[in-house]
Amino acid sequence: MTRETFEIRDQDGLGRIGELSVPRAGVTVETPALLPVINPHVRTVEPSRLRSEFGADILITNSYSFYGSDEYRDDALEDGLHDVLGFDGAIMTDSGSFQLAEYGEIDVTTPEILAFQRDIGSDIGTPVDIPTPPDVARERAEEELRTTQERLEVAEGVDVGEMLVNAPVQGSTYPDLRERAGRHADATDLDVFPVGAVVPLMNDYRYGDMVDVVAGAKRGLGRDAPVHLFGAGHPMMFALAVAMGCDLFDSAAYALYARDDRYLTVRGTEHLDDLDYFPCSCPVCADYAPAELRNVGGRAREELLAEHNLHVTFEEIRTIKQALRAGNLLELVETRARAHPAMLDGYRALTDHADQLEREDSVSKGAFFYLSGESARRPEVVRHHERLERLSLDPGERVLLTEGGPSDNFDASWRVVPPFGPFPRHLSESYPLTAEVPDRMDAEGYRAAAEGVARLADVNPDVAFTLAHRGWPESALNLVPERVDVVDLNGE
Ligand code: GUN
Ligand code: ZN
């Protein structure tokens, strides 16, 4: 469906820069955006500082924490959430579904909590969805999804005024249920689409499964649906999640980790005790060396660590946005994938969905950088191979496919560049064939190029091909059909 609240400004694969209009707050939030989680009872970093010092236009808090406490409830109803928290940006509220997942039961219905969220001045509210954990029996996932879907339909009927409403997408670890949930949510008149119950996947470093879950939800949701990844707050995985098409993130990690003296980086989490140097230039890291920070007393140290954690988290969002603008988001994802083997699984799962990414990708951007064997599985390579199947040559022609120069002994001579494989010379200046590739190519790159040769040969059975390569390994040459003549230019 078409939405007036979300506009996509720029795109790179499934990743995008967008603008989410939040009418009740009178603000427009640029996405990808990070929503710091504010626990109203704890406030590790004062919300009033979030906008000016950290650039946060939107935060998230739990309406159930207000609903369940007589004192906070009356304050919030009387003064409104923005005054109580001291924040003049947009405020998203959660519903108590988190408590439902943690403690099994809550005593509030969707109409009650949505009306309460409206009454305390929330800008984006949330129904009581059921966060079905990973790996449950399919029957349970289906049944709980039905309940969540009923509640979304109930939410459509609640008078929420200008407040936007989240439509969480559940379905456990069943990609087809996630897709069904996405399609159903998209057909409601609700506004923002959080992919729910992924926290257990993140906690267990199951980034491959996380990607499959998001890919399922995205297949069901329309392209113009703003997607929130509920509870995903570690900056290490933002680039991956943005490349899968997530637009909003919320982070409690910055505060929760700080409580345990843990220091976030885009390459993982460090314990303050293990650090001799801070690899960061935020105001906290500029002021303190690790040994100095260890000497700061309890609550003050926790606050300083939380501030650093928020700074790196926002910095990563800016890094991602700039990569997206420049058209090299996948290069950033590939770099981040080096942080941890589980991130590599996430990136490999993403390239498993190359066809889904490829449908959305713009055909032209900066330069394709080949950075590792995973680059050979990128959507651009998949697209080039599909394109080769549509390139028919004249029957009876003799065609040279070469990593070297052209030759007059053939009717045509095409260039060959790993990982893409063959292409007509006139495409040399067009994306992605202007790729920067290493001189010392790896086996994955050669194999992908050989697959390209094989696909071209398959669709042109009456053309005589000669492949002139520079030292391709056996594992690649084995993929080239027998009827292609093969010459090693290095062996001349
Ligand atoms: N916070 C983290 N995960 C979830 C979820 O699945 N649903 C809701 N409402 N909040 C969450
Ligand atoms: Zn820092």
Coordinates of C-alpha atoms and ligand atoms in Angstrom, one line a residue:
M1 CA 0.0 0.0 0.0
T2 CA 1.1 3.6 -0.4
R3 CA 2.1 5.5 2.6
E4 CA 2.5 9.2 3.2
T5 CA 4.5 8.7 6.3
F6 CA 7.6 7.2 4.7
E7 CA 9.5 8.3 1.7
I8 CA 12.6 6.6 0.3
R9 CA 15.3 9.1 -0.8
D10 CA 18.1 6.9 -1.8
Q11 CA 18.7 3.2 -2.2
D12 CA 21.6 0.7 -2.3
G13 CA 20.4 -2.9 -2.6
L14 CA 17.6 -3.4 -0.1
G15 CA 19.2 -0.6 2.1
R16 CA 17.7 2.8 1.9
I17 CA 17.8 6.3 3.2
G18 CA 14.3 7.4 4.1
E19 CA 12.2 10.0 5.8
L20 CA 9.7 9.0 8.4
S21 CA 7.2 11.7 9.1
V22 CA 5.9 11.5 12.7
P23 CA 2.9 13.9 12.6
R24 CA 2.2 14.0 16.3
A25 CA 5.7 15.0 17.1
G26 CA 5.9 17.4 14.2
V27 CA 9.3 15.9 13.2
T28 CA 10.7 14.0 10.3
V29 CA 13.2 11.3 11.2
E30 CA 15.8 10.4 8.7
T31 CA 16.4 6.7 8.5
P32 CA 18.3 4.5 9.1
A33 CA 17.7 5.8 12.6
L34 CA 18.7 4.6 16.0
L35 CA 16.2 5.0 18.9
P36 CA 17.9 4.9 22.3
V37 CA 15.9 2.9 24.8
I38 CA 15.0 5.0 27.8
N39 CA 14.1 3.2 30.9
P40 CA 12.3 5.9 32.7
H41 CA 13.3 4.6 36.1
V42 CA 17.0 4.4 35.3
R43 CA 17.9 7.1 32.7
T44 CA 21.6 6.2 32.3
V45 CA 21.9 9.1 29.9
E46 CA 19.4 11.9 30.4
P47 CA 16.9 12.1 27.5
S48 CA 17.3 15.9 27.4
R49 CA 20.9 15.4 26.2
L50 CA 20.1 12.9 23.5
R51 CA 19.1 15.3 20.8
S52 CA 21.7 18.0 21.2
E53 CA 24.7 15.9 22.1
F54 CA 24.0 12.6 20.2
G55 CA 21.7 13.7 17.4
A56 CA 18.8 11.5 18.4
D57 CA 15.6 12.7 16.8
I58 CA 13.6 9.8 18.3
L59 CA 13.7 7.5 21.3
I60 CA 11.8 4.6 22.5
T61 CA 10.4 3.8 26.0
N62 CA 8.1 1.3 27.4
S63 CA 4.6 2.5 28.1
Y64 CA 4.0 -0.5 30.3
S65 CA 6.6 0.9 32.8
F66 CA 4.3 3.9 33.2
Y67 CA 1.1 2.0 33.0
G68 CA 2.1 -0.4 35.8
S69 CA 3.3 2.3 38.3
D70 CA 0.7 4.5 40.1
E71 CA 3.2 7.3 40.5
Y72 CA 4.6 7.3 36.9
R73 CA 1.2 6.7 35.4
D74 CA -0.4 9.8 36.8
D75 CA 2.7 12.0 36.0
A76 CA 2.7 10.7 32.4
L77 CA -1.1 11.2 32.0
E78 CA -0.9 14.7 33.5
D79 CA 2.3 16.1 32.0
G80 CA 2.7 13.9 28.9
L81 CA 5.7 11.7 28.1
H82 CA 7.7 14.4 26.5
D83 CA 7.7 16.5 29.6
V84 CA 8.3 13.6 32.0
L85 CA 11.3 12.5 30.0
G86 CA 12.4 15.9 29.0
F87 CA 12.7 15.1 25.3
D88 CA 11.3 17.2 22.5
G89 CA 11.9 14.8 19.6
A90 CA 9.6 11.9 18.6
I91 CA 8.9 9.2 21.1
M92 CA 8.0 5.6 20.3
T93 CA 6.4 3.5 23.0
D94 CA 6.4 -0.3 23.4
S95 CA 3.4 -2.1 24.8
G96 CA 4.5 -4.5 27.4
S97 CA 5.0 -7.4 25.0
F98 CA 8.6 -7.5 26.2
Q99 CA 7.3 -8.2 29.8
L100 CA 5.0 -10.8 28.2
A101 CA 7.9 -12.6 26.6
E102 CA 10.0 -12.3 29.8
Y103 CA 7.4 -13.0 32.5
G104 CA 4.7 -14.8 30.6
E105 CA 1.7 -12.6 31.5
I106 CA 0.6 -9.0 31.5
D107 CA -2.7 -7.5 32.5
V108 CA -3.5 -5.1 29.7
T109 CA -5.2 -5.5 26.3
T110 CA -4.3 -3.9 23.0
P111 CA -7.1 -1.3 23.1
E112 CA -6.3 -0.4 26.7
I113 CA -2.5 0.0 26.1
L114 CA -3.0 1.9 22.8
A115 CA -5.4 4.3 24.4
F116 CA -2.9 4.8 27.2
Q117 CA -0.1 5.4 24.8
R118 CA -2.3 7.9 23.0
D119 CA -3.2 9.6 26.3
I120 CA 0.4 10.0 27.5
G121 CA 1.4 11.6 24.2
S122 CA 3.3 8.8 22.5
D123 CA 4.1 9.5 18.8
I124 CA 4.3 5.9 17.7
G125 CA 2.4 3.3 19.8
T126 CA 2.6 -0.5 19.8
P127 CA -0.1 -3.2 20.2
V128 CA 0.4 -6.2 22.4
D129 CA 2.0 -8.6 19.9
I130 CA 3.3 -12.0 21.0
P131 CA 7.1 -12.3 20.6
T132 CA 7.3 -16.0 19.7
P133 CA 10.8 -17.2 20.4
P134 CA 13.0 -19.0 17.8
D135 CA 12.7 -22.7 17.1
V136 CA 9.3 -23.3 18.7
A137 CA 7.0 -25.9 17.1
R138 CA 5.4 -24.7 14.0
E139 CA 1.9 -25.1 15.5
R140 CA 2.8 -22.7 18.3
A141 CA 4.3 -20.2 15.9
E142 CA 1.2 -20.3 13.7
E143 CA -1.2 -20.0 16.6
E144 CA 0.6 -17.1 18.2
L145 CA 0.9 -15.3 14.9
R146 CA -2.9 -15.6 14.5
T147 CA -3.3 -13.9 17.8
T148 CA -0.8 -11.2 16.9
Q149 CA -2.7 -10.6 13.6
E150 CA -6.0 -10.4 15.4
R151 CA -4.5 -7.7 17.7
L152 CA -3.2 -5.7 14.7
E153 CA -6.8 -5.8 13.3
V154 CA -8.1 -4.7 16.7
A155 CA -5.5 -1.9 16.8
E156 CA -6.8 -0.6 13.4
G157 CA -10.1 0.1 15.1
V158 CA -8.7 2.0 18.1
D159 CA -9.0 5.8 18.0
V160 CA -5.4 6.8 18.2
G161 CA -5.6 10.3 16.8
E162 CA -2.4 11.4 15.0
M163 CA -0.3 8.7 16.8
L164 CA 1.3 6.2 14.4
V165 CA 1.0 2.6 15.3
N166 CA 3.5 -0.3 14.9
A167 CA 2.5 -3.5 13.3
P168 CA 5.0 -6.1 14.6
V169 CA 5.8 -9.0 12.3
Q170 CA 6.2 -12.3 14.1
G171 CA 6.5 -15.9 13.0
S172 CA 9.5 -17.3 14.9
T173 CA 12.2 -18.8 12.7
Y174 CA 9.8 -19.8 9.9
P175 CA 10.6 -17.6 7.0
D176 CA 7.3 -18.4 5.3
L177 CA 5.4 -17.4 8.4
R178 CA 7.4 -14.2 8.6
E179 CA 6.5 -13.5 4.9
R180 CA 2.8 -14.2 5.7
A181 CA 3.0 -12.0 8.7
G182 CA 4.6 -9.2 6.7
R183 CA 2.0 -9.4 4.0
H184 CA -0.8 -9.3 6.6
A185 CA 0.7 -6.4 8.5
D186 CA 1.3 -4.5 5.2
A187 CA -2.4 -4.8 4.4
T188 CA -3.5 -3.2 7.6
D189 CA -3.6 0.6 7.9
L190 CA -0.9 0.6 10.6
D191 CA 2.3 2.5 9.9
V192 CA 5.6 1.1 11.0
F193 CA 6.7 -2.6 10.8
P194 CA 9.0 -3.9 13.5
V195 CA 10.4 -7.4 12.9
G196 CA 9.9 -8.9 16.4
A197 CA 11.4 -11.5 18.6
V198 CA 14.9 -11.4 17.1
V199 CA 16.6 -10.5 20.4
P200 CA 17.2 -14.2 21.3
L201 CA 18.8 -14.7 17.8
M202 CA 21.1 -11.7 18.5
N203 CA 22.0 -12.9 22.0
D204 CA 23.0 -16.2 20.5
Y205 CA 25.0 -14.6 17.7
R206 CA 22.6 -16.3 15.1
Y207 CA 23.0 -13.6 12.5
G208 CA 22.4 -16.0 9.6
D209 CA 19.0 -16.9 11.1
M210 CA 18.4 -13.2 11.7
V211 CA 19.0 -12.5 8.0
D212 CA 16.6 -15.3 7.0
V213 CA 13.9 -14.0 9.3
V214 CA 14.2 -10.4 8.0
A215 CA 14.4 -11.6 4.4
G216 CA 11.1 -13.4 5.0
A217 CA 9.4 -10.4 6.5
K218 CA 10.7 -8.2 3.7
R219 CA 9.2 -10.4 1.0
G220 CA 5.8 -9.9 2.6
L221 CA 6.1 -6.2 3.3
G222 CA 5.9 -3.7 0.5
R223 CA 9.1 -1.9 -0.5
D224 CA 7.8 1.4 1.0
A225 CA 7.1 -0.1 4.4
P226 CA 9.4 1.4 7.1
V227 CA 10.9 -1.6 8.9
H228 CA 12.2 -1.6 12.5
L229 CA 14.4 -4.3 13.9
F230 CA 13.0 -4.6 17.4
G231 CA 15.7 -4.9 20.1
A232 CA 18.7 -4.8 17.8
G233 CA 21.2 -2.5 19.4
H234 CA 24.7 -3.7 18.8
P235 CA 26.4 -1.4 16.2
M236 CA 28.3 -4.4 14.8
M237 CA 25.2 -5.7 13.0
F238 CA 23.6 -2.5 11.8
A239 CA 25.2 -2.5 8.4
L240 CA 24.1 -6.0 7.8
A241 CA 20.5 -5.2 8.9
V242 CA 20.3 -2.0 6.9
A243 CA 21.5 -4.0 3.8
M244 CA 18.6 -6.4 4.5
G245 CA 16.2 -3.4 4.4
C246 CA 15.8 -2.4 8.0
D247 CA 15.2 1.3 8.7
L248 CA 14.9 1.7 12.5
F249 CA 16.8 0.2 15.4
D250 CA 16.5 0.6 19.1
S251 CA 19.3 0.2 21.5
A252 CA 19.2 -0.7 25.1
A253 CA 22.6 -2.3 24.6
Y254 CA 24.4 1.0 25.2
A255 CA 23.0 1.1 28.8
L256 CA 22.8 -2.6 29.6
Y257 CA 26.4 -3.2 28.5
A258 CA 27.7 -0.1 30.4
R259 CA 26.2 -1.6 33.6
D260 CA 28.6 -4.5 33.2
D261 CA 31.6 -2.4 32.2
R262 CA 31.3 -3.4 28.6
Y263 CA 32.5 -1.1 25.8
L264 CA 30.9 -1.3 22.4
T265 CA 32.8 -1.2 19.1
V266 CA 31.8 -2.0 15.6
R267 CA 34.0 -5.0 15.8
G268 CA 32.4 -6.4 18.9
T269 CA 32.3 -5.9 22.7
E270 CA 35.2 -5.4 25.0
H271 CA 35.4 -5.4 28.8
L272 CA 36.8 -2.2 30.2
D273 CA 39.3 -4.3 32.3
D274 CA 40.8 -5.8 29.1
L275 CA 41.5 -2.4 27.4
D276 CA 44.8 -0.6 27.4
Y277 CA 43.7 1.9 24.7
F278 CA 40.4 3.3 23.5
P279 CA 40.0 2.9 19.8
C280 CA 37.6 5.9 19.7
S281 CA 37.7 9.7 19.7
C282 CA 34.3 10.4 21.2
P283 CA 34.3 13.0 24.0
V284 CA 34.5 10.3 26.7
C285 CA 37.4 8.5 25.1
A286 CA 39.2 11.8 24.4
D287 CA 39.0 12.6 28.1
Y288 CA 39.8 9.3 29.7
A289 CA 42.3 6.5 29.1
P290 CA 41.0 3.0 30.1
A291 CA 43.0 3.0 33.3
E292 CA 41.5 6.4 34.3
L293 CA 38.0 5.3 33.5
R294 CA 38.4 2.2 35.7
N295 CA 39.2 4.5 38.6
V296 CA 35.9 6.5 38.2
G297 CA 33.3 5.4 40.8
G298 CA 30.3 3.1 40.0
R299 CA 27.4 5.1 38.6
A300 CA 29.6 7.8 37.0
R301 CA 31.7 5.1 35.2
E302 CA 28.5 3.5 34.0
E303 CA 27.2 6.8 32.6
L304 CA 30.5 7.5 30.8
L305 CA 30.6 4.0 29.3
A306 CA 26.9 4.4 28.2
E307 CA 27.8 7.7 26.6
H308 CA 30.7 6.2 24.7
N309 CA 28.5 3.3 23.7
L310 CA 25.9 5.7 22.3
H311 CA 28.5 7.7 20.5
V312 CA 29.8 4.7 18.6
T313 CA 26.3 3.5 17.9
F314 CA 25.3 6.8 16.3
E315 CA 28.7 7.0 14.5
E316 CA 28.0 3.7 12.9
I317 CA 24.5 4.9 11.7
R318 CA 26.2 7.9 10.1
T319 CA 28.9 5.6 8.5
I320 CA 26.1 3.4 7.1
K321 CA 24.2 6.4 5.7
Q322 CA 27.3 7.7 4.0
A323 CA 28.1 4.3 2.5
L324 CA 24.5 4.1 1.3
R325 CA 24.8 7.5 -0.4
A326 CA 28.1 6.5 -2.0
G327 CA 26.6 3.2 -3.2
N328 CA 29.1 1.0 -1.3
L329 CA 26.9 -0.3 1.5
L330 CA 27.8 -3.9 0.7
E331 CA 31.5 -3.2 0.9
L332 CA 30.8 -1.9 4.4
V333 CA 28.8 -5.0 5.3
E334 CA 31.6 -7.1 4.0
T335 CA 34.1 -5.2 6.1
R336 CA 32.0 -5.6 9.2
A337 CA 31.6 -9.3 8.5
R338 CA 35.3 -9.7 9.4
A339 CA 34.5 -8.7 13.0
H340 CA 33.2 -12.1 14.0
P341 CA 32.6 -15.5 12.4
A342 CA 28.9 -15.2 13.3
M343 CA 28.8 -11.9 11.3
L344 CA 30.4 -13.7 8.4
D345 CA 27.5 -16.2 8.6
G346 CA 25.1 -13.2 8.5
Y347 CA 26.8 -11.8 5.4
R348 CA 26.8 -15.2 3.7
A349 CA 23.1 -15.6 4.5
L350 CA 22.6 -12.2 2.9
T351 CA 24.4 -13.2 -0.3
D352 CA 22.2 -16.3 -0.3
H353 CA 19.3 -13.9 -0.8
A354 CA 21.2 -12.2 -3.7
D355 CA 18.2 -12.5 -6.0
Q356 CA 15.9 -10.8 -3.5
L357 CA 18.5 -8.0 -3.2
E358 CA 19.2 -7.8 -6.9
R359 CA 15.5 -6.9 -7.7
E360 CA 15.8 -3.8 -5.7
D361 CA 19.3 -2.7 -6.5
S362 CA 20.0 0.3 -8.7
V363 CA 21.9 -0.7 -11.8
S364 CA 24.5 2.0 -11.5
K365 CA 26.6 3.2 -8.6
G366 CA 30.2 4.0 -7.7
A367 CA 32.7 1.2 -8.2
F368 CA 32.3 -2.4 -7.2
F369 CA 35.2 -3.3 -4.8
Y370 CA 36.1 -7.0 -4.7
L371 CA 37.2 -7.5 -1.0
S372 CA 37.0 -11.2 -0.3
G373 CA 35.5 -14.4 -1.7
E374 CA 32.1 -13.3 -0.5
S375 CA 32.2 -10.5 -3.1
A376 CA 31.8 -13.2 -5.7
R377 CA 28.3 -13.9 -4.4
R378 CA 27.1 -10.3 -4.5
P379 CA 23.9 -9.4 -6.3
E380 CA 25.8 -7.6 -9.0
V381 CA 27.5 -10.9 -10.0
V382 CA 24.2 -12.7 -9.9
R383 CA 22.7 -10.1 -12.1
H384 CA 25.5 -10.2 -14.6
H385 CA 25.3 -13.9 -14.9
E386 CA 21.5 -13.7 -15.6
R387 CA 22.2 -11.1 -18.2
L388 CA 24.7 -13.4 -19.9
E389 CA 21.8 -15.8 -20.5
R390 CA 20.1 -13.2 -22.6
L391 CA 23.1 -12.4 -24.7
S392 CA 22.8 -14.4 -27.9
L393 CA 25.7 -14.5 -30.4
D394 CA 25.4 -15.4 -34.0
P395 CA 25.5 -19.1 -34.7
G396 CA 28.8 -20.3 -36.3
E397 CA 30.8 -17.4 -34.8
R398 CA 34.2 -18.0 -33.2
V399 CA 34.4 -16.0 -30.0
L400 CA 37.4 -15.3 -27.9
L401 CA 36.8 -14.7 -24.1
T402 CA 40.0 -13.2 -22.8
E403 CA 41.7 -11.7 -19.8
G404 CA 44.2 -10.4 -22.3
G405 CA 43.9 -8.1 -25.4
P406 CA 41.6 -8.7 -28.4
S407 CA 42.7 -10.9 -31.3
D408 CA 41.9 -10.6 -35.1
N409 CA 41.8 -14.4 -35.4
F410 CA 38.2 -14.4 -34.0
D411 CA 34.9 -13.0 -35.1
A412 CA 34.5 -11.3 -31.7
S413 CA 36.6 -10.9 -28.6
W414 CA 35.0 -10.3 -25.2
R415 CA 36.7 -9.4 -22.0
V416 CA 36.8 -11.7 -19.0
V417 CA 37.0 -10.2 -15.5
P418 CA 36.6 -12.3 -12.4
P419 CA 34.2 -12.6 -10.6
F420 CA 31.8 -11.5 -13.4
G421 CA 33.2 -13.6 -16.3
P422 CA 32.7 -12.6 -19.9
F423 CA 31.2 -9.4 -21.3
P424 CA 31.3 -7.5 -24.6
R425 CA 34.0 -4.9 -24.7
H426 CA 31.6 -2.0 -25.0
L427 CA 30.3 -2.7 -21.5
S428 CA 33.7 -2.2 -20.0
E429 CA 32.9 1.3 -18.7
S430 CA 29.5 0.4 -17.2
Y431 CA 28.8 -0.7 -13.6
P432 CA 29.6 -3.1 -12.2
L433 CA 32.2 -4.1 -14.8
T434 CA 34.4 -1.2 -13.9
A435 CA 35.1 -3.2 -10.7
E436 CA 38.3 -2.8 -8.7
V437 CA 39.6 -6.4 -8.3
P438 CA 42.8 -7.6 -6.7
D439 CA 45.6 -8.8 -8.9
R440 CA 45.8 -11.9 -6.7
M441 CA 42.3 -13.1 -7.2
D442 CA 40.9 -15.9 -5.0
A443 CA 39.4 -19.2 -6.1
E444 CA 35.8 -18.0 -5.5
G445 CA 36.3 -15.1 -7.9
Y446 CA 37.7 -17.4 -10.6
R447 CA 34.9 -19.9 -10.0
A448 CA 32.3 -17.2 -10.4
A449 CA 33.9 -16.1 -13.7
A450 CA 34.0 -19.7 -14.9
E451 CA 30.3 -20.0 -14.1
G452 CA 29.7 -17.0 -16.2
V453 CA 31.6 -18.6 -19.1
A454 CA 29.5 -21.8 -18.7
R455 CA 26.3 -19.8 -18.8
L456 CA 27.2 -18.0 -21.9
A457 CA 28.3 -21.2 -23.6
D458 CA 25.0 -22.9 -22.5
V459 CA 22.8 -20.4 -24.2
N460 CA 24.9 -20.3 -27.4
P461 CA 25.4 -24.0 -28.3
D462 CA 26.4 -23.1 -31.9
V463 CA 29.1 -20.7 -31.1
A464 CA 32.8 -21.8 -30.8
F465 CA 34.3 -20.3 -27.7
T466 CA 37.9 -20.0 -26.7
L467 CA 38.8 -18.9 -23.1
A468 CA 42.1 -17.3 -22.6
H469 CA 42.7 -17.0 -18.9
R470 CA 45.6 -16.0 -16.6
G471 CA 46.3 -18.9 -14.3
W472 CA 42.9 -20.0 -13.2
P473 CA 42.9 -22.9 -10.7
E474 CA 41.6 -26.3 -11.6
S475 CA 38.5 -25.8 -9.4
A476 CA 37.4 -23.0 -11.7
L477 CA 38.5 -24.6 -15.0
N478 CA 36.5 -27.7 -14.1
L479 CA 33.3 -25.5 -14.3
V480 CA 34.0 -24.6 -18.0
P481 CA 32.2 -26.9 -20.4
E482 CA 34.4 -29.3 -22.4
R483 CA 33.6 -27.8 -25.7
V484 CA 35.2 -24.4 -24.8
D485 CA 38.9 -24.3 -25.9
V486 CA 41.0 -23.2 -23.0
V487 CA 44.4 -21.4 -23.2
D488 CA 46.4 -20.2 -20.2
L489 CA 47.9 -16.8 -21.1
N490 CA 50.4 -17.2 -18.3
G491 CA 51.7 -20.5 -19.8
E492 CA 52.5 -18.9 -23.2
Ligands
GUN1 N1 11.1 -5.7 21.9 C1 12.0 -6.6 21.5 N2 11.3 -7.5 20.7 C2 10.0 -7.2 20.7 C3 8.9 -7.8 20.1 O1 8.9 -8.8 19.4 N3 7.7 -7.1 20.3 C4 7.6 -5.9 21.1 N4 6.4 -5.3 21.2 N5 8.7 -5.4 21.6 C5 9.9 -6.0 21.5
ZN2 ZN 34.4 6.6 22.7

